[in-house]
Amino acid sequence: MGRFLSLPSPPVTPASLTQSNRRLLRNIESKPVPSSSPHQRHGARRSSLHHRLVVASRALAAILGGYGLATAFTVALGRLLDLPRDEALNTSAMPAFLLYVAAAVWAFSASTATKAWLGIGLPACALALLAWWLRSAPAT
Amino acid sequence: MTWLHTWSGLTLGWVLYAIFVTGTAAYFRPEITRWMQPESSGVVTPVDAARFGLTHLHEIAPDSKRWLLILPEERSRGLTVYWQQPEKNRGRFQSKDLDPSGGTATPRATLGGEFFYRFHFQLMLPNPWGRYIACLAAMFMLVALVSGIVTHRRFFKDLFLLRLGRNGRRPWLDFHNVSAVLALPFYLMMAYSALVIFTPLVLPWAAKLLTPAKVAPVALTAAVSPSATPQPPVPIDAAWITPDTFERMLAHVEKTWGDHRSVRRIDVVNRGTPEATATFTRASGSTVSILDRDTIKFSGLTGLPLEEVIPTRGFGAHSRGFFYGFHLAHFAGPVLRWLFFLLGMMGAAMVGTGLVLWTLKRKDRLIQSGRGGRFGYGLVSRLNIATITGLPIAGAVFLWANRVIPVAQVERAETEVTCFLIAWAVMALHACVRPAKQAWTEQFIAAAFAFGVLPLLDLLTAGRQFETWPRADGLYVGFTATLLLLGGLFGYGARKLAVRPAGAAETKGADA
């Protein structure tokens, strides 16, 4: 996974530019121009497939990873707060939704898909561990 | 970020549009019901209505375990009774609308404003699925809003940038931006509060994992212990709650709450068992939170109020109550409700123009490249027509059906919904078989006609039951004006579409 991992951004070039011009531009810019236009989809079928897989991977990171993160956060915070169930759920779910949105945005703004997964997966695992560690906290 | 904005907005865009439109209509849920039931106009106090409803339930559902009564209040004149069928009928609820004044003209069977309200979050799908999709749509909308904000750094400049005169997609983009920026806090609040309302549904595993948390075993034994001491046998009649017992409860409620903001809802559970209770809920007041509602719970056996253990409500419950109440906007007076209505219409317009923009951008590229991506483009542009104009037309047909279908028709309420669905299907089919531009124009004309002629139809049918017409009030005037306005908007759009050259404009974003 390398430079293809970046996301489609709006077409910075007029669509009339030839493909070689696009390549040139891609080299000039630090961020590669994505292969989202119909030209390139047909021109470079393999990279197009790769690109789609990367997008799918990021989407999964956003939807599933973000969901896992939100759930882990809710449970961890809910157990930390030491409140009755409904109160704990209500209190900790509210920031969790914001975290979910942030995770989705992160999944598509990280420079590579691997980073997108790590940025969501690591905190989710840490929170899950915290939640697991708090599971046997004695009832007060 | 632009990519994320485009695709998070597009993927569930049509669902979002439908949710916006029906949710906006649902701000006037009681008013729509009243318009759709021109028969019920008798004004009675909630307590009298309760008396009437309870007597009626004693007649039609004497052996049901659970009753629910929704009583008339300031905005809704109707009385609806619900009763649960026995287990062998899968415990389904049945309902009936009554004329609370005890008049002979029973209101016609219709879902009324409830249809739009239910559609808003259930999408006419089997139970949890519509809600799941609605929650997903709310999350997608939040992501689209946040990524949209990031995309538009020139936030405040955009607010004053409306280049309507120009051709092409510029006016579309500007309108999309302006409608988004103007009402951004409203959209953010609506999408977020939708998730907060459905918290247990959105995070079921979190709810499950948090369940054993600190439920002290003491509480469990306390709940179990009463059954250890044998209860005195209960006379069988008393357990079904006699009319006299209800009378005692009503007297208590009348004394406690008085006339202003009286009882709104009566929930009778466990009839026929020693645990029979009736919970009276007061009409919502002017506070935003739904938690601030008063309730009184009575024992079904004695008719005396029960000492209720009021759960201590902390930050979480209060915040959720606030978001919940804000979303429903029951607290809003007429002015604020109309403002919410306008904001909701702008939301629909924002989603609609966003969807249209997608096709306009693709169109440019398709013309230049001449190949590829046609299927996606076709699909989106057809879905756009079928939703942006098709849904409002179907909604208008729903109102037409209400006036056209005979009052005595069997399964009348269901037939109205069938008409809605058929109309929508026809519009979707029409969008597929006609060239896009013609399809847009024709559906705009159809929408203009469907809304614009409705007041006339209403007048004619009201003439048929002329006794209801003199009671026309502010509601009828407001409703008629809104229908004419919608018809006018669609007519304006149709005219714009018709005069423009084919390439210049593809659509006019619907405001319904």
XYZ file of C-alpha atoms in Angstrom:
652
model
C 0.000 0.000 0.000
C 1.586 3.223 -1.000
C 0.751 6.269 -2.934
C -2.552 4.875 -4.176
C -3.930 5.027 -0.703
C -4.732 8.665 -0.931
C -8.274 9.781 -1.465
C -9.991 11.327 -4.367
C -9.998 15.047 -3.902
C -11.928 17.392 -6.152
C -10.577 17.480 -9.645
C -7.964 20.203 -9.353
C -7.405 20.104 -13.055
C -9.934 20.869 -15.721
C -11.221 17.644 -17.127
C -9.826 18.619 -20.497
C -6.260 17.956 -19.384
C -4.735 14.940 -20.965
C -3.703 11.996 -18.908
C -0.022 12.734 -19.245
C -0.647 16.216 -17.981
C -2.421 14.714 -15.021
C 0.542 12.478 -14.297
C 2.819 15.452 -14.499
C 0.664 17.311 -12.083
C 0.607 14.350 -9.780
C 4.372 14.383 -9.625
C 4.465 18.073 -8.911
C 2.013 17.911 -6.070
C 3.076 16.120 -2.965
C -0.317 14.472 -2.734
C -1.089 12.291 -5.715
C -4.142 13.160 -7.730
C -6.638 10.379 -7.393
C -7.799 8.202 -10.211
C -11.416 9.021 -9.971
C -12.094 10.405 -13.386
C -13.492 8.260 -16.150
C -10.297 8.740 -18.184
C -8.123 7.042 -15.710
C -10.579 4.398 -14.750
C -10.218 3.021 -18.207
C -6.607 3.937 -18.655
C -5.290 2.187 -15.588
C -7.689 -0.564 -14.710
C -5.438 -2.210 -12.185
C -4.807 0.905 -10.145
C -8.493 1.669 -10.380
C -9.299 -1.658 -8.749
C -6.628 -1.005 -6.146
C -8.055 2.433 -5.564
C -11.516 1.000 -5.044
C -10.202 -1.532 -2.551
C -8.487 1.253 -0.651
C -11.679 3.279 -0.551
C -13.576 0.213 0.635
C -10.959 -0.321 3.327
C -11.285 3.254 4.528
C -15.077 3.023 4.460
C -14.891 -0.119 6.589
C -12.529 1.652 8.973
C -14.991 4.528 9.224
C -18.174 2.491 9.617
C -17.108 -0.644 11.474
C -13.982 0.714 13.139
C -15.792 3.871 14.165
C -18.633 1.810 15.527
C -16.279 -0.348 17.549
C -14.568 2.755 18.851
C -17.888 4.327 19.849
C -19.025 1.156 21.609
C -15.720 0.669 23.435
C -15.726 4.315 24.485
C -19.297 4.113 25.767
C -18.644 0.981 27.813
C -15.344 2.231 29.186
C -16.655 5.640 30.167
C -19.913 4.170 31.420
C -18.020 1.853 33.753
C -15.643 4.586 34.825
C -18.532 6.852 35.753
C -19.959 4.299 38.118
C -23.602 5.256 37.548
C -26.837 3.302 37.100
C -27.114 1.711 33.682
C -29.361 4.156 31.842
C -27.553 7.137 33.253
C -24.172 5.662 32.363
C -25.343 4.805 28.850
C -26.883 8.217 28.213
C -23.931 10.136 29.566
C -21.220 8.219 27.781
C -23.045 7.641 24.479
C -23.350 11.367 23.805
C -19.618 12.018 23.413
C -19.296 8.601 21.746
C -21.411 9.756 18.789
C -19.098 12.715 18.289
C -16.149 10.358 18.474
C -17.797 8.216 15.775
C -18.054 11.218 13.485
C -14.457 12.148 14.206
C -13.397 8.583 13.399
C -15.228 8.692 10.071
C -13.559 11.969 9.172
C -10.188 10.626 10.250
C -10.645 7.449 8.165
C -10.837 9.552 5.041
C -8.308 12.219 5.919
C -5.404 10.071 7.108
C -2.664 9.950 4.513
C -2.823 6.163 4.127
C -5.476 3.532 4.778
C -3.148 1.785 7.205
C -2.899 4.965 9.246
C -6.660 5.310 9.076
C -7.094 1.844 10.561
C -4.407 2.362 13.188
C -5.771 5.715 14.261
C -9.153 4.143 14.922
C -8.152 0.631 15.926
C -5.543 1.487 18.544
C -7.746 3.779 20.656
C -10.617 1.321 20.252
C -8.460 -1.531 21.559
C -7.159 0.603 24.404
C -10.694 1.574 25.398
C -11.893 -2.014 25.093
C -9.044 -3.103 27.360
C -9.950 -0.396 29.847
C -13.584 -1.480 29.743
C -12.574 -5.090 30.259
C -10.327 -4.130 33.144
C -13.157 -2.193 34.777
C -15.689 -5.005 34.342
C -15.099 -6.519 37.750
C -14.998 -3.275 39.650
C -16.797 -3.912 42.915
C -20.312 -2.647 43.286
C -20.482 0.290 45.585
C -12.772 15.841 2.489
C -14.732 16.822 -0.585
C -14.833 13.191 -1.551
C -16.170 12.244 1.871
C -18.738 15.013 1.688
C -19.901 13.899 -1.747
C -20.270 10.241 -0.931
C -21.576 10.427 2.616
C -24.163 12.854 1.292
C -25.065 10.843 -1.773
C -25.206 7.297 -0.396
C -28.244 7.863 1.790
C -29.193 11.204 0.272
C -32.594 10.063 -0.887
C -33.390 8.577 2.495
C -32.269 11.833 4.105
C -34.445 13.842 1.760
C -37.475 11.677 2.582
C -36.702 11.982 6.300
C -36.416 15.758 6.013
C -39.666 16.112 4.090
C -41.748 13.836 6.311
C -40.138 15.140 9.487
C -40.894 18.704 8.449
C -44.502 17.731 7.840
C -44.533 15.990 11.223
C -44.000 19.328 12.986
C -47.668 19.801 12.183
C -48.715 16.278 13.026
C -51.875 17.210 15.005
C -52.839 19.855 12.488
C -52.527 17.451 9.562
C -54.644 14.908 11.427
C -57.270 17.538 12.084
C -57.322 18.568 8.441
C -57.640 14.927 7.427
C -60.501 14.357 9.837
C -62.876 17.214 9.089
C -65.615 15.428 11.020
C -64.165 15.767 14.487
C -64.409 19.298 15.685
C -66.254 18.928 18.954
C -64.289 20.662 21.653
C -64.397 18.977 25.042
C -62.136 18.994 28.045
C -59.549 16.226 28.202
C -61.171 14.791 31.311
C -64.564 14.519 29.611
C -62.878 12.977 26.587
C -61.165 10.485 28.898
C -64.508 9.580 30.434
C -65.983 8.988 26.998
C -62.989 6.990 25.783
C -62.887 4.777 28.860
C -66.609 4.016 28.588
C -66.078 3.126 24.963
C -63.141 0.855 25.778
C -65.238 -0.916 28.401
C -67.636 -1.733 25.589
C -65.307 -2.711 22.761
C -62.304 -4.183 24.579
C -63.435 -5.356 28.007
C -60.898 -8.186 28.258
C -57.823 -6.418 26.900
C -54.900 -6.281 29.304
C -53.670 -2.910 28.127
C -55.412 0.277 27.132
C -53.932 3.519 25.940
C -55.822 6.753 25.441
C -54.491 9.830 23.682
C -56.698 12.706 24.701
C -57.399 15.952 22.880
C -55.454 19.073 23.760
C -54.973 22.507 22.358
C -53.592 21.419 19.004
C -55.314 18.092 18.462
C -59.026 17.735 18.855
C -59.185 14.006 18.330
C -59.435 11.192 20.813
C -57.681 7.952 19.969
C -58.022 4.767 21.975
C -55.638 1.848 21.646
C -56.093 -1.599 23.072
C -53.880 -4.647 23.036
C -55.307 -7.838 21.652
C -54.947 -11.129 23.536
C -51.779 -13.196 23.239
C -53.236 -15.431 20.565
C -53.334 -12.446 18.230
C -49.674 -11.778 18.990
C -50.596 -8.988 21.356
C -51.052 -6.501 18.552
C -52.449 -3.080 19.202
C -55.667 -1.912 17.636
C -56.778 1.652 17.588
C -59.867 3.688 16.947
C -60.480 7.408 16.557
C -63.506 8.752 18.382
C -65.364 12.000 18.421
C -64.680 12.987 22.015
C -67.836 15.046 22.240
C -69.757 11.796 21.807
C -71.202 12.954 18.507
C -72.557 10.522 15.970
C -70.106 11.489 13.230
C -67.152 9.259 13.949
C -64.031 10.704 12.369
C -62.990 8.984 9.164
C -60.319 6.344 9.532
C -56.960 7.830 8.605
C -53.418 7.811 9.833
C -53.365 11.574 9.433
C -50.194 13.347 10.495
C -49.131 10.159 12.239
C -48.296 8.752 8.795
C -45.616 11.366 8.164
C -44.356 11.121 11.721
C -43.967 7.336 11.496
C -42.438 7.542 8.046
C -39.884 10.003 9.376
C -38.134 7.373 11.480
C -39.620 4.021 10.446
C -39.567 4.544 6.683
C -42.506 2.128 6.341
C -40.180 -0.801 6.975
C -40.653 -3.670 9.467
C -39.892 -2.524 12.948
C -36.263 -2.231 13.810
C -35.030 -1.860 10.229
C -36.499 1.495 9.384
C -35.063 2.870 12.600
C -31.653 1.357 11.889
C -31.573 2.955 8.459
C -32.787 6.279 9.853
C -29.993 6.198 12.473
C -27.464 5.320 9.803
C -28.756 8.214 7.715
C -28.374 10.531 10.710
C -24.752 9.426 11.134
C -24.057 9.865 7.424
C -25.604 13.307 7.607
C -23.393 14.287 10.533
C -20.334 13.142 8.608
C -21.513 14.972 5.492
C -22.081 18.139 7.531
C -18.696 18.017 9.229
C -16.826 17.243 6.018
C -18.899 19.906 4.275
C -17.819 22.464 6.848
C -14.194 21.493 6.319
C -14.654 21.790 2.561
C -16.148 25.248 2.797
C -13.589 27.244 4.626
C -14.994 30.425 3.205
C -17.930 29.913 5.456
C -19.311 33.373 5.984
C -18.420 34.596 2.552
C -20.578 31.847 1.094
C -23.471 33.130 3.076
C -23.706 36.174 0.875
C -22.856 34.458 -2.339
C -25.926 33.596 -4.339
C -25.264 33.836 -8.023
C -28.699 33.030 -9.279
C -28.271 34.799 -12.562
C -25.548 32.555 -13.832
C -26.171 29.416 -15.769
C -24.754 25.982 -15.245
C -24.281 24.570 -11.810
C -23.153 27.763 -10.059
C -26.570 28.729 -8.707
C -27.031 25.186 -7.508
C -23.793 25.187 -5.621
C -24.519 28.592 -4.143
C -27.994 27.585 -3.062
C -26.641 24.367 -1.570
C -24.076 26.371 0.398
C -26.430 29.087 1.543
C -29.134 26.674 2.678
C -26.506 24.634 4.493
C -24.739 27.533 6.181
C -27.869 29.398 7.238
C -29.388 26.521 9.127
C -26.273 24.587 10.032
C -26.883 24.529 13.808
C -30.372 23.201 13.162
C -29.110 20.356 10.965
C -26.354 19.478 13.410
C -28.810 19.419 16.297
C -31.343 17.327 14.399
C -28.880 14.701 13.210
C -27.166 14.489 16.589
C -30.360 14.418 18.638
C -31.717 11.654 16.392
C -28.793 9.503 17.486
C -29.262 10.511 21.115
C -32.958 9.570 20.958
C -32.097 6.107 19.666
C -29.044 5.583 21.878
C -29.995 2.046 23.031
C -30.760 1.091 19.429
C -27.551 2.564 18.046
C -25.281 1.073 20.698
C -27.006 -2.166 21.742
C -23.789 -3.862 22.776
C -22.766 -0.965 24.938
C -26.203 -1.078 26.562
C -25.830 -4.818 27.141
C -22.299 -4.596 28.475
C -23.245 -1.833 30.861
C -26.277 -3.704 32.182
C -24.766 -5.653 35.067
C -22.983 -2.528 36.196
C -23.680 -1.937 39.833
C -27.190 -3.328 40.015
C -26.959 -3.949 43.693
C -28.270 -7.379 44.679
C -30.232 -5.652 47.421
C -32.499 -4.056 44.855
C -33.233 -7.452 43.341
C -34.290 -9.065 46.579
C -36.408 -6.059 47.385
C -38.218 -6.497 44.107
C -38.721 -10.197 44.691
C -39.713 -10.152 48.327
C -43.291 -8.809 48.041
C -44.352 -11.969 46.275
C -43.066 -13.958 49.228
C -45.729 -12.481 51.435
C -49.020 -13.816 50.137
C -51.222 -11.129 48.714
C -54.863 -10.963 49.709
C -57.093 -12.299 46.953
C -58.336 -9.561 44.694
C -61.943 -9.377 43.600
C -61.954 -10.144 39.921
C -63.990 -7.099 38.910
C -61.712 -4.684 40.703
C -58.659 -6.036 38.887
C -60.190 -5.041 35.548
C -60.579 -1.516 36.936
C -64.182 -0.466 37.296
C -65.592 2.783 35.892
C -65.999 4.004 39.475
C -62.295 3.547 40.096
C -61.476 5.514 36.958
C -63.855 8.222 38.110
C -61.885 8.507 41.340
C -58.623 8.842 39.385
C -60.081 11.469 37.063
C -61.337 13.482 39.997
C -57.861 13.399 41.522
C -56.257 14.452 38.241
C -58.739 17.277 37.743
C -58.045 18.543 41.229
C -54.255 18.320 40.904
C -53.695 19.685 37.411
C -56.743 21.845 36.802
C -57.776 22.894 33.329
C -54.536 24.259 31.977
C -52.208 21.578 30.592
C -54.496 18.820 31.668
C -54.101 15.080 31.157
C -52.872 14.089 27.702
C -52.366 10.366 27.904
C -53.706 7.493 29.996
C -51.790 4.247 30.026
C -53.617 1.325 31.612
C -51.467 -1.765 32.097
C -51.924 -5.219 33.578
C -55.686 -5.089 33.592
C -57.160 -8.176 35.192
C -54.154 -8.735 37.434
C -53.414 -7.495 40.946
C -50.708 -5.244 39.487
C -53.205 -3.269 37.412
C -52.202 0.398 37.220
C -53.170 3.474 35.269
C -50.620 6.180 34.519
C -51.856 9.660 33.674
C -49.439 11.906 31.793
C -49.854 15.626 31.631
C -49.742 17.599 28.385
C -46.248 18.853 27.591
C -45.477 22.319 28.757
C -43.139 24.984 27.559
C -39.890 23.340 28.614
C -37.702 21.810 25.958
C -36.867 18.583 27.774
C -39.304 15.707 27.608
C -38.329 14.762 31.149
C -40.266 17.606 32.671
C -43.577 15.945 32.051
C -45.732 15.233 35.055
C -47.232 11.822 35.583
C -49.467 10.334 38.249
C -49.659 6.592 38.643
C -52.753 5.058 40.209
C -53.431 1.638 41.583
C -56.062 -0.024 39.456
C -57.596 -1.703 42.469
C -58.152 1.272 44.713
C -57.968 4.214 42.347
C -55.549 5.893 44.724
C -52.283 7.441 43.572
C -49.251 5.251 44.144
C -46.148 6.546 45.835
C -43.709 6.356 42.997
C -40.016 6.000 43.426
C -38.808 8.827 41.231
C -35.492 7.765 39.777
C -32.748 10.262 40.389
C -32.014 11.855 37.074
C -28.520 12.955 36.450
C -26.671 14.783 33.750
C -27.163 12.031 31.170
C -30.913 11.753 31.531
C -31.374 15.501 31.501
C -29.196 16.025 28.460
C -30.951 13.229 26.596
C -34.307 14.673 27.616
C -33.227 18.025 26.236
C -32.081 16.631 22.886
C -35.160 14.433 22.644
C -37.471 17.354 23.337
C -35.604 19.632 20.972
C -35.945 17.123 18.165
C -39.700 16.723 18.671
C -40.174 20.498 19.151
C -43.345 20.013 21.190
C -42.247 22.985 23.259
C -42.411 25.317 20.292
C -45.191 27.862 20.020
C -46.683 28.722 16.635
C -43.933 31.125 15.566
C -41.084 28.843 16.537
C -42.854 25.863 14.980
C -43.152 27.679 11.676
C -39.483 28.554 11.918
C -38.632 24.887 12.463
C -40.866 24.056 9.515
C -38.968 26.491 7.300
C -35.629 25.162 8.513
C -36.818 21.636 7.713
C -37.819 22.723 4.212
C -34.401 24.284 3.788
C -32.880 21.012 4.888
C -34.821 19.173 2.209
C -33.694 21.780 -0.296
C -30.086 21.410 0.868
C -30.171 17.642 0.374
C -32.056 17.997 -2.903
C -29.640 20.513 -4.415
C -26.735 18.405 -3.177
C -28.095 15.386 -5.017
C -28.671 17.413 -8.159
C -25.145 18.851 -7.969
C -23.725 15.352 -8.098
C -25.421 14.714 -11.414
C -24.471 18.133 -12.819
C -20.789 17.560 -12.076
C -20.882 14.081 -13.578
C -22.710 15.370 -16.621
C -19.888 17.747 -17.507
C -17.399 14.968 -17.276
C -19.522 12.528 -19.195
C -19.937 14.979 -22.021
C -16.198 15.546 -22.176
C -15.077 11.956 -21.896
C -17.938 10.385 -23.760
C -17.694 7.067 -21.978
C -17.862 5.346 -18.619
C -19.934 5.976 -15.535
C -23.187 6.216 -17.412
C -24.981 3.667 -15.293
C -24.222 5.440 -12.029
C -25.157 8.765 -13.542
C -28.437 7.406 -14.878
C -29.289 5.722 -11.613
C -28.656 8.833 -9.537
C -30.480 11.199 -11.860
C -33.536 8.897 -11.992
C -33.546 8.406 -8.243
C -33.296 12.168 -7.849
C -36.439 12.749 -9.875
C -38.307 9.889 -8.219
C -37.478 11.253 -4.769
C -37.202 15.026 -5.018
C -40.484 15.500 -6.852
C -41.932 11.983 -6.608
C -42.172 11.969 -2.839
C -43.977 15.340 -2.484
C -46.398 14.255 -5.211
C -47.068 11.008 -3.359
C -47.621 13.018 -0.180
C -50.147 15.215 -1.991
C -51.852 12.113 -3.383
C -52.121 10.840 0.189
C -54.082 14.003 1.018
C -56.151 13.644 -2.156
C -56.997 10.068 -1.223
C -58.167 11.320 2.144
C -60.756 13.506 0.460
C -61.712 11.157 -2.379
C -62.022 7.737 -0.724
C -65.535 7.242 0.686
C -65.746 7.723 4.434
C -67.294 4.315 4.993
C -64.709 2.397 2.937
C -63.345 -0.709 4.671
C -59.660 -0.498 5.606
C -59.826 3.149 4.711
C -56.634 4.254 6.429
C -54.700 1.457 4.715
C -56.138 2.433 1.334
C -54.819 5.973 1.765
C -51.332 4.597 2.373
C -51.697 2.318 -0.660
C -52.548 5.359 -2.767
C -49.395 7.067 -1.484
C -47.274 4.062 -2.436
C -48.864 3.643 -5.862
C -48.375 7.332 -6.622
C -44.728 7.126 -5.617
C -44.196 3.990 -7.709
C -45.814 5.637 -10.710
C -43.554 8.676 -10.294
C -40.480 6.433 -10.051
C -41.540 4.592 -13.199
C -42.215 7.866 -14.958
C -38.749 9.099 -13.995
C -37.239 5.988 -15.573
C -39.075 5.962 -18.876
C -38.988 9.662 -19.779
C -35.907 11.682 -20.731
C -34.557 13.357 -17.602
C -35.432 16.924 -18.492
C -38.983 16.126 -19.533
C -39.405 13.950 -16.445
C -38.386 16.861 -14.210
C -40.675 19.327 -15.917
C -43.632 16.982 -15.963
C -43.245 16.038 -12.335
C -42.953 19.678 -11.307
C -46.178 20.372 -13.165
C -47.799 17.335 -11.550
C -46.665 18.500 -8.101
C -47.911 22.033 -8.739
C -51.255 20.615 -9.783
C -51.471 18.100 -6.908
C -50.847 20.771 -4.262
C -52.470 23.712 -5.962
C -55.795 22.027 -6.648
C -56.074 20.379 -3.231
C -57.749 23.421 -1.613
C -60.391 23.291 -4.336
C -60.985 19.608 -3.717
C -61.146 20.333 -0.009
C -63.707 23.034 -0.650
C -65.829 20.685 -2.743
C -65.710 17.835 -0.239
C -66.265 20.222 2.626
C -69.307 21.381 0.704
C -70.464 17.783 0.756
C -70.328 17.842 4.547
C -71.248 21.429 4.746
C -71.850 21.427 8.478
C -68.100 21.251 9.083
C -67.248 24.210 6.886
C -68.423 27.084 9.101
C -66.128 25.759 11.769
C -63.172 26.469 9.517
C -60.576 28.121 11.663
C -57.026 29.323 11.530
C -55.951 25.784 10.891
C -57.867 25.552 7.621
C -56.603 28.916 6.505
C -52.996 28.061 7.323
C -53.222 24.633 5.759
C -54.783 25.965 2.575
C -52.212 28.738 2.333
C -49.379 26.219 2.750
C -50.816 23.976 0.024
C -51.165 26.916 -2.353
C -47.647 28.060 -1.561
C -46.233 24.613 -2.258
C -48.217 24.421 -5.472
C -46.907 27.848 -6.437
C -43.302 26.876 -5.700
C -43.553 23.785 -7.858
C -45.289 25.782 -10.577
C -42.481 28.353 -10.487
C -39.936 25.533 -10.770
C -41.808 24.008 -13.694
C -41.840 27.342 -15.500
C -38.121 27.864 -14.892
C -37.421 24.426 -16.273
C -39.601 24.916 -19.297
C -38.052 28.221 -20.419
C -34.422 27.275 -19.964
C -32.480 25.712 -22.815
C -31.967 22.001 -22.393
C -28.312 22.119 -21.409
C -28.452 25.016 -19.007
C -30.428 23.603 -16.162
C -31.351 20.167 -15.208
C -33.517 20.722 -12.233
C -34.974 22.972 -9.702
C -34.465 21.809 -6.153
C -37.732 20.985 -4.543
C -38.711 22.885 -1.469
C -41.332 20.530 -0.197
